Coordinates of C-alpha atoms and ligand atoms in Angstrom, one line a residue:
V6 CA -26.5 -148.6 -131.1
I7 CA -23.8 -146.0 -131.9
P8 CA -23.5 -145.6 -135.7
L9 CA -20.4 -146.9 -137.4
P10 CA -17.7 -144.2 -138.0
G11 CA -16.9 -142.6 -141.3
E12 CA -14.3 -145.0 -142.3
P13 CA -13.5 -148.6 -141.3
R14 CA -10.4 -148.9 -139.1
L15 CA -8.3 -151.8 -140.4
P16 CA -4.6 -152.6 -140.7
A17 CA -3.0 -151.0 -143.7
A18 CA -2.1 -154.4 -145.1
L19 CA -5.7 -155.5 -145.2
H20 CA -6.8 -152.2 -146.8
S21 CA -4.3 -152.7 -149.6
R22 CA -5.3 -156.3 -150.0
L23 CA -8.9 -155.1 -150.6
L24 CA -7.7 -152.5 -153.1
Q25 CA -5.9 -155.3 -155.0
D26 CA -8.9 -157.6 -154.9
V27 CA -11.3 -154.9 -156.2
E28 CA -9.0 -154.8 -159.3
R29 CA -8.3 -158.5 -159.5
F30 CA -12.0 -159.5 -159.4
S31 CA -13.4 -156.6 -161.4
K32 CA -14.5 -159.0 -164.1
G33 CA -16.0 -161.7 -161.8
L34 CA -15.8 -162.8 -158.2
P35 CA -14.3 -166.1 -157.2
G36 CA -16.8 -169.0 -157.7
D37 CA -17.0 -170.1 -154.0
I38 CA -17.0 -166.6 -152.6
N39 CA -17.5 -167.8 -149.0
A40 CA -14.5 -170.2 -149.0
W41 CA -12.4 -167.5 -150.6
A42 CA -13.3 -164.9 -148.0
R43 CA -12.5 -167.3 -145.2
E44 CA -9.1 -168.1 -146.6
R45 CA -8.1 -164.6 -147.6
Y46 CA -9.6 -162.4 -144.9
G47 CA -10.6 -164.8 -142.1
V48 CA -14.3 -163.8 -142.4
D49 CA -17.3 -166.1 -142.7
L50 CA -19.8 -164.3 -144.8
S51 CA -22.6 -166.8 -144.3
G52 CA -26.0 -165.4 -143.5
E53 CA -29.3 -166.9 -142.7
Y54 CA -32.6 -166.5 -144.6
A55 CA -35.9 -168.1 -143.7
G56 CA -34.0 -170.5 -141.4
R57 CA -31.7 -171.6 -144.2
K58 CA -28.0 -170.9 -144.3
V59 CA -27.0 -168.8 -147.2
R60 CA -23.5 -168.2 -148.7
V61 CA -23.7 -164.3 -148.4
P62 CA -26.2 -162.3 -146.5
F63 CA -27.2 -160.3 -149.6
G64 CA -30.3 -161.5 -151.4
K65 CA -32.6 -160.0 -154.0
A66 CA -35.8 -158.5 -152.7
S67 CA -39.3 -159.0 -154.3
G68 CA -39.9 -156.7 -157.2
Q69 CA -39.4 -155.9 -160.9
L70 CA -36.0 -157.7 -161.0
S71 CA -37.3 -161.2 -160.1
M72 CA -40.0 -161.8 -162.7
N73 CA -38.4 -164.4 -164.9
T74 CA -36.2 -167.5 -164.7
A75 CA -33.2 -165.9 -166.5
E76 CA -32.9 -163.2 -163.8
V77 CA -33.0 -165.9 -161.0
A78 CA -30.4 -168.0 -162.9
A79 CA -28.1 -164.9 -163.2
D80 CA -28.5 -164.2 -159.5
A81 CA -27.5 -167.7 -158.7
A82 CA -24.5 -167.5 -160.9
A83 CA -23.5 -164.1 -159.5
G84 CA -23.4 -165.6 -156.0
L85 CA -26.4 -163.9 -154.3
G86 CA -27.6 -165.5 -151.1
F87 CA -31.3 -165.9 -152.0
V88 CA -34.0 -164.5 -154.3
V89 CA -37.6 -163.4 -153.5
L90 CA -39.9 -163.5 -156.5
K91 CA -42.2 -160.7 -157.4
T92 CA -45.4 -160.5 -155.3
V93 CA -48.4 -162.4 -156.8
I94 CA -51.9 -161.4 -155.7
A95 CA -53.7 -164.3 -153.9
E96 CA -56.7 -165.8 -155.5
D97 CA -59.3 -168.4 -154.6
S98 CA -60.1 -171.6 -156.6
A99 CA -62.5 -169.6 -158.8
G100 CA -59.8 -167.1 -159.6
E101 CA -61.4 -164.3 -157.5
R102 CA -59.0 -161.8 -156.0
S103 CA -60.0 -159.4 -153.3
M104 CA -56.7 -157.5 -153.7
A105 CA -57.1 -157.3 -157.5
A106 CA -56.4 -153.6 -157.5
W107 CA -52.8 -154.5 -156.8
A108 CA -52.4 -156.6 -159.9
V109 CA -51.5 -153.8 -162.2
R110 CA -48.6 -152.4 -164.1
E111 CA -48.7 -148.7 -164.4
S112 CA -45.5 -147.0 -165.5
A113 CA -41.8 -147.6 -166.2
M114 CA -39.3 -147.5 -163.3
R115 CA -37.1 -144.4 -162.9
V116 CA -33.9 -144.4 -160.8
E117 CA -33.6 -141.1 -159.1
R118 CA -31.5 -139.3 -156.6
R119 CA -33.3 -138.5 -153.4
V120 CA -32.0 -136.3 -150.6
S121 CA -33.0 -137.4 -147.1
Q122 CA -34.3 -135.3 -144.3
S123 CA -30.8 -135.7 -142.8
G124 CA -29.4 -134.1 -145.9
L125 CA -27.8 -137.2 -147.4
E126 CA -28.0 -137.9 -151.1
G127 CA -29.2 -141.4 -151.9
W128 CA -31.0 -143.4 -154.6
T129 CA -34.7 -144.3 -155.0
V130 CA -36.6 -146.1 -157.7
T131 CA -39.8 -144.4 -158.6
W132 CA -42.5 -146.6 -160.1
K133 CA -46.3 -146.8 -159.9
G134 CA -47.0 -150.4 -160.6
R135 CA -48.0 -152.9 -158.1
G136 CA -48.1 -156.8 -158.1
W137 CA -47.6 -159.6 -160.7
D138 CA -49.8 -158.8 -163.6
R139 CA -50.0 -162.1 -165.3
S140 CA -52.0 -165.2 -164.3
F141 CA -51.4 -167.2 -161.1
E142 CA -50.7 -170.3 -163.3
E143 CA -47.9 -168.4 -165.0
Y144 CA -46.5 -167.5 -161.6
L145 CA -46.6 -171.2 -160.5
V146 CA -44.6 -172.0 -163.7
L147 CA -42.1 -169.2 -162.8
Y148 CA -41.8 -170.5 -159.2
R149 CA -41.0 -174.1 -160.3
A150 CA -38.4 -173.0 -162.8
A151 CA -36.9 -170.5 -160.3
L152 CA -36.6 -173.1 -157.6
E153 CA -34.7 -175.3 -160.0
A154 CA -32.4 -172.5 -161.0
G155 CA -31.8 -171.7 -157.3
A156 CA -31.3 -175.4 -156.3
A157 CA -28.4 -175.8 -158.7
A158 CA -26.5 -173.2 -156.6
A159 CA -28.1 -174.1 -153.2
M160 CA -29.7 -170.7 -153.3
P161 CA -33.2 -170.5 -151.7
V162 CA -36.0 -168.9 -153.7
A163 CA -39.1 -167.5 -152.0
A164 CA -42.5 -166.7 -153.4
S165 CA -44.1 -163.5 -152.3
V166 CA -47.9 -163.2 -151.9
K167 CA -50.4 -160.4 -151.2
Y168 CA -53.3 -162.2 -149.5
D169 CA -56.7 -160.7 -148.7
L170 CA -56.5 -158.0 -146.0
P171 CA -60.1 -157.0 -145.1
P172 CA -61.0 -153.6 -143.7
A173 CA -61.8 -153.6 -139.9
G174 CA -64.9 -155.6 -139.0
Q175 CA -65.0 -157.8 -142.2
P176 CA -64.1 -161.4 -142.3
F177 CA -60.9 -162.8 -144.1
R178 CA -61.5 -164.6 -147.3
E179 CA -60.0 -167.9 -146.2
D180 CA -60.5 -169.5 -149.6
E181 CA -57.8 -167.2 -151.0
Y182 CA -55.4 -168.2 -148.3
A183 CA -56.2 -171.9 -148.9
H184 CA -56.0 -172.0 -152.7
T185 CA -52.8 -169.8 -153.1
T186 CA -50.9 -171.4 -150.2
R187 CA -51.7 -175.0 -151.2
S188 CA -50.8 -174.3 -154.9
L189 CA -47.5 -172.9 -154.0
A190 CA -46.7 -175.6 -151.5
A191 CA -47.6 -178.2 -154.2
V192 CA -44.8 -176.8 -156.3
G193 CA -42.2 -176.0 -153.6
G194 CA -42.9 -178.9 -151.1
P195 CA -40.5 -178.7 -148.1
D196 CA -38.6 -175.9 -149.8
T197 CA -41.7 -173.5 -149.9
I198 CA -40.9 -170.1 -148.4
I199 CA -43.6 -167.5 -148.7
E200 CA -43.2 -163.9 -147.7
K201 CA -46.5 -162.1 -147.1
D202 CA -46.2 -158.7 -148.5
F203 CA -47.7 -155.7 -146.7
S204 CA -46.7 -153.1 -149.3
P205 CA -46.2 -149.4 -149.0
T206 CA -49.1 -148.7 -151.4
L207 CA -51.1 -150.7 -148.8
A208 CA -49.9 -148.3 -146.2
G209 CA -51.2 -145.5 -148.3
D210 CA -54.5 -147.1 -148.8
D211 CA -57.8 -146.5 -146.9
R212 CA -57.7 -150.0 -145.6
S213 CA -54.7 -149.0 -143.4
R214 CA -56.3 -145.9 -141.8
E215 CA -56.8 -147.6 -138.5
R216 CA -54.1 -149.0 -136.3
E217 CA -56.3 -151.8 -135.1
A218 CA -57.0 -153.0 -138.6
I219 CA -53.3 -153.4 -139.2
L220 CA -52.6 -155.2 -136.0
R221 CA -55.5 -157.5 -136.7
W222 CA -54.0 -158.4 -140.1
I223 CA -50.5 -159.1 -138.5
E224 CA -52.0 -161.4 -135.9
R225 CA -54.4 -163.3 -138.2
V226 CA -52.3 -163.8 -141.3
P227 CA -49.8 -166.4 -140.0
P228 CA -52.5 -168.9 -138.6
L229 CA -54.5 -168.4 -141.8
V230 CA -51.5 -169.3 -144.0
L231 CA -50.0 -172.0 -141.8
A232 CA -53.3 -173.8 -141.5
Q233 CA -53.1 -174.6 -145.2
A234 CA -49.7 -176.2 -145.6
P235 CA -46.4 -176.5 -143.7
V236 CA -44.6 -173.6 -145.4
T237 CA -41.9 -171.3 -144.0
L238 CA -43.7 -168.0 -143.6
G239 CA -42.1 -164.6 -143.4
M240 CA -44.0 -161.4 -142.8
K241 CA -42.6 -158.5 -144.7
L242 CA -43.9 -155.5 -142.7
M243 CA -44.6 -152.2 -144.3
N244 CA -43.7 -148.9 -142.9
A245 CA -47.1 -147.7 -141.7
R246 CA -47.9 -144.1 -142.0
F247 CA -47.9 -143.7 -138.2
D248 CA -45.1 -142.8 -135.7
D249 CA -42.2 -144.9 -134.7
S250 CA -43.9 -146.2 -131.6
F251 CA -46.7 -147.7 -133.7
Q252 CA -44.0 -149.3 -135.9
V253 CA -42.5 -150.9 -132.8
T254 CA -45.9 -152.2 -131.8
M255 CA -46.3 -153.7 -135.2
L256 CA -42.9 -155.4 -134.9
E257 CA -43.7 -156.7 -131.4
T258 CA -47.1 -158.0 -132.6
A259 CA -45.5 -159.8 -135.5
R260 CA -42.8 -161.2 -133.3
A261 CA -45.5 -162.9 -131.1
T262 CA -47.0 -164.8 -134.1
E263 CA -46.1 -168.2 -135.5
A264 CA -44.4 -166.6 -138.5
A265 CA -40.9 -168.1 -139.0
F266 CA -39.2 -164.8 -139.8
L267 CA -39.8 -161.1 -140.4
V268 CA -38.7 -158.8 -143.1
C269 CA -38.1 -155.2 -141.8
F270 CA -39.4 -152.8 -143.3
N271 CA -40.7 -152.1 -146.7
R272 CA -40.5 -148.6 -148.3
L273 CA -41.9 -145.4 -147.2
F274 CA -45.0 -143.9 -148.9
D275 CA -45.1 -140.4 -150.3
A276 CA -48.7 -139.5 -150.0
E277 CA -48.4 -136.3 -152.0
R278 CA -46.8 -138.0 -155.0
G279 CA -48.6 -141.2 -154.4
V280 CA -45.5 -143.3 -154.7
A281 CA -43.3 -145.4 -152.5
Y282 CA -39.7 -144.4 -151.9
G283 CA -36.5 -145.3 -150.3
G284 CA -33.0 -143.9 -149.8
W285 CA -31.5 -142.8 -146.5
D286 CA -34.9 -141.7 -145.0
L287 CA -35.9 -145.4 -145.3
S288 CA -32.7 -146.8 -143.6
D289 CA -32.8 -144.0 -141.0
R290 CA -36.3 -144.8 -140.0
N291 CA -35.8 -148.6 -140.0
L292 CA -32.6 -148.5 -138.0
R293 CA -34.2 -146.1 -135.5
V294 CA -37.2 -148.3 -135.0
L295 CA -35.1 -151.4 -134.7
D296 CA -33.0 -149.6 -132.0
R297 CA -36.1 -148.8 -130.1
A298 CA -37.7 -152.2 -130.4
R299 CA -34.7 -153.9 -128.9
I300 CA -34.9 -152.0 -125.6
G301 CA -35.9 -154.4 -122.9
W302 CA -35.8 -157.6 -125.0
R303 CA -33.9 -160.5 -123.7
P304 CA -31.4 -161.9 -126.3
A305 CA -33.4 -165.1 -126.9
E306 CA -36.5 -163.1 -127.7
R307 CA -34.9 -161.0 -130.4
P308 CA -36.2 -162.2 -133.7
R309 CA -33.7 -162.9 -136.5
F310 CA -35.0 -161.0 -139.4
S311 CA -34.1 -160.2 -143.0
A312 CA -33.6 -156.4 -143.3
T313 CA -34.7 -154.4 -146.3
G314 CA -34.3 -150.7 -147.1
N315 CA -31.4 -148.8 -148.7
I316 CA -28.8 -151.6 -148.3
I317 CA -26.6 -150.0 -150.9
S318 CA -23.3 -151.0 -149.1
G319 CA -21.8 -153.5 -146.8
R320 CA -21.8 -150.8 -144.2
V321 CA -25.6 -150.5 -144.2
M322 CA -25.9 -154.3 -144.1
A323 CA -23.6 -154.3 -141.1
E324 CA -25.8 -151.6 -139.4
Y325 CA -28.8 -153.8 -139.8
A326 CA -26.9 -156.8 -138.6
R327 CA -25.9 -154.9 -135.5
R328 CA -29.6 -154.6 -134.7
G329 CA -30.3 -158.3 -135.3
A330 CA -30.6 -158.9 -139.0
S331 CA -29.3 -162.2 -140.3
S332 CA -29.6 -161.2 -144.0
G333 CA -30.6 -158.3 -146.2
Q334 CA -32.8 -158.1 -149.3
L335 CA -32.0 -155.5 -151.9
H336 CA -33.7 -153.9 -154.9
T337 CA -32.4 -150.4 -155.6
V338 CA -28.7 -151.3 -155.6
F339 CA -29.2 -153.6 -158.6
Q340 CA -30.5 -150.6 -160.6
L341 CA -27.8 -148.0 -160.2
P342 CA -26.0 -146.5 -163.3
P343 CA -23.0 -148.6 -164.4
E344 CA -20.5 -146.1 -163.1
A345 CA -21.8 -146.5 -159.5
Y346 CA -20.2 -150.0 -159.3
L347 CA -16.5 -150.8 -159.0
A348 CA -16.7 -153.8 -161.2
R349 CA -16.3 -153.4 -165.0
A350 CA -18.0 -156.5 -166.2
G351 CA -20.7 -158.9 -165.3
S352 CA -24.5 -158.8 -164.6
R353 CA -25.9 -156.1 -162.4
S354 CA -26.1 -158.6 -159.5
A355 CA -22.5 -159.6 -160.0
R356 CA -21.3 -156.0 -160.1
A357 CA -23.4 -155.0 -157.1
L358 CA -22.1 -158.0 -155.1
H359 CA -18.5 -157.1 -156.0
S360 CA -18.9 -153.7 -154.4
L361 CA -21.1 -154.8 -151.5
L362 CA -18.3 -157.2 -150.4
L363 CA -15.0 -155.7 -151.5
D364 CA -15.2 -151.9 -151.5
P365 CA -12.4 -150.9 -149.1
R366 CA -14.4 -148.1 -147.5
E367 CA -18.0 -149.3 -147.8
G368 CA -17.9 -153.1 -148.3
L369 CA -18.9 -155.8 -145.9
I370 CA -15.5 -157.4 -145.6
A371 CA -13.9 -154.1 -144.5
W372 CA -16.7 -153.5 -141.9
M373 CA -16.5 -157.0 -140.5
L374 CA -12.7 -156.6 -140.1
H375 CA -13.4 -153.1 -138.5
L376 CA -15.8 -154.7 -136.0
G377 CA -13.1 -157.3 -135.2
E378 CA -10.5 -154.6 -134.7
S379 CA -12.8 -152.5 -132.5
G380 CA -13.7 -155.4 -130.3
E381 CA -17.4 -155.5 -131.1
L382 CA -17.1 -158.8 -133.0
H383 CA -15.0 -161.7 -131.6
S384 CA -13.6 -164.5 -133.7
R385 CA -14.8 -168.0 -133.3
G386 CA -12.7 -170.9 -134.7
G387 CA -10.3 -168.4 -136.0
L388 CA -12.9 -166.6 -138.1
L389 CA -15.1 -163.5 -137.8
H390 CA -18.6 -164.6 -138.5
F391 CA -21.3 -162.3 -140.1
L392 CA -24.0 -164.0 -138.1
D393 CA -22.2 -163.1 -134.9
I394 CA -22.6 -159.4 -135.5
A395 CA -26.2 -159.5 -134.1
P396 CA -26.3 -158.6 -130.4
G397 CA -26.5 -161.7 -128.3
A398 CA -25.3 -164.0 -131.2
G399 CA -21.6 -164.1 -130.8
P400 CA -19.2 -166.4 -128.8
D401 CA -19.6 -164.2 -125.7
A402 CA -23.4 -164.4 -125.7
Ligands
FMN5 C1 -39.8 -151.1 -158.5 C2 -40.0 -151.8 -157.2 C3 -41.0 -152.8 -157.1 C4 -41.2 -153.4 -155.9 N1 -42.1 -154.5 -155.8 C5 -42.3 -155.1 -154.7 C6 -43.2 -156.2 -154.6 O1 -43.9 -156.7 -155.5 N2 -43.3 -156.9 -153.4 C7 -42.5 -156.5 -152.3 O2 -42.7 -157.2 -151.2 N3 -41.7 -155.5 -152.4 C8 -41.5 -154.8 -153.5 N4 -40.6 -153.8 -153.6 C9 -39.8 -153.4 -152.4 C10 -38.4 -154.1 -152.4 O3 -38.6 -155.5 -152.3 C11 -37.6 -153.7 -151.2 O4 -38.1 -154.2 -150.0 C12 -37.5 -152.2 -151.1 O5 -37.4 -151.6 -152.3 C13 -36.3 -151.7 -150.2 O6 -35.1 -152.2 -150.6 P1 -34.1 -151.2 -151.5 O7 -34.0 -149.9 -150.7 O8 -32.9 -151.9 -151.7 O9 -34.7 -150.9 -152.8 C14 -40.4 -153.1 -154.7 C15 -39.5 -152.1 -154.9 C16 -39.3 -151.4 -156.1 C17 -38.2 -150.4 -156.1

């Protein structure tokens, strides 16, 4: 896939309309953002997450910003497409957790500039903590309340779990899979979406030294989870500390499982500093691997996936969509200093969404119009559809 050019090519009238709308909505986006964008720009912003239609493709990724109900309610009000709650560490019915080392909180988060190998200055969040550090019961309470807050805005809310991942040659602790999955499904019922988190700190751990151990996890986790309850399972793949071709092998292995969807790919791991990081190195690597993975796939075999990694603009979202993503999940963009957003009021989520959609140079609407102008995206029913950006998805497919 050839990268998008420096600036979107769009008629001058639409460029000035975006400039006007940036100002007009700097204190809050229209309530029904999707209907508004159809009417004003002829674009359908709907995305898809975990097999559910979402109003915009931008969702909140699992992490420190989805730890309480107030945050989820603010995201629903801001217009986000979906929310993934912080990762909880799986436990068995006796409360035992094989991944207990991940249930810790270590240090405060720091938002930092990071220059990529390609020389671009981006943002990364440095933090040494790991999973949910309160009890599983408290997580279930959060999950119930968050589902309710989401439902009021028809916004899906997913749980995220780190289940037991044994070193090579050792058995899986099935009781952790059973207890954790069934407890979540008892709360979420048919709405239960679970992302299995393979985190960057796991990539940096001894457990991930061998490629075979990683591939075994990817193959075995879906049947272990799905045997417990009929949940929608997503596999959030880590960036392993191996080369691109192993990353492609991971993706192909995951694609062949019964998981309903994939999340590609969690942050990189800096072994020297012992921290996960993002920025342009992360999106460069992810887009490169996704480009390679597509080679030779028939359209019907391409998995729809939720992208993650440096989605700090509509442009980056469009780049992932051009490689098959149906949504994106974001963390860093919600933590930027206030002057990084074009909006002057509202929650972080509302301000971020305003720029992600409306920025005349970097926003999703501008880039969808560009793809329409350049002939890469064809209109259907008089509208340009975000979900048609993926190769093999549009009206010509
Ligand atoms: C402070 C912090 C905590 C995170 N915690 C989790 C987590 O608990 N589970 C998880 O699956 N991903 C976690 N992530 C990864 C994010 O969900 C996201 O996939 C990643 O940061 C890439 O998106 P971004 O470049 O927009 O930040 C965390 C990221 C950050 C920055």
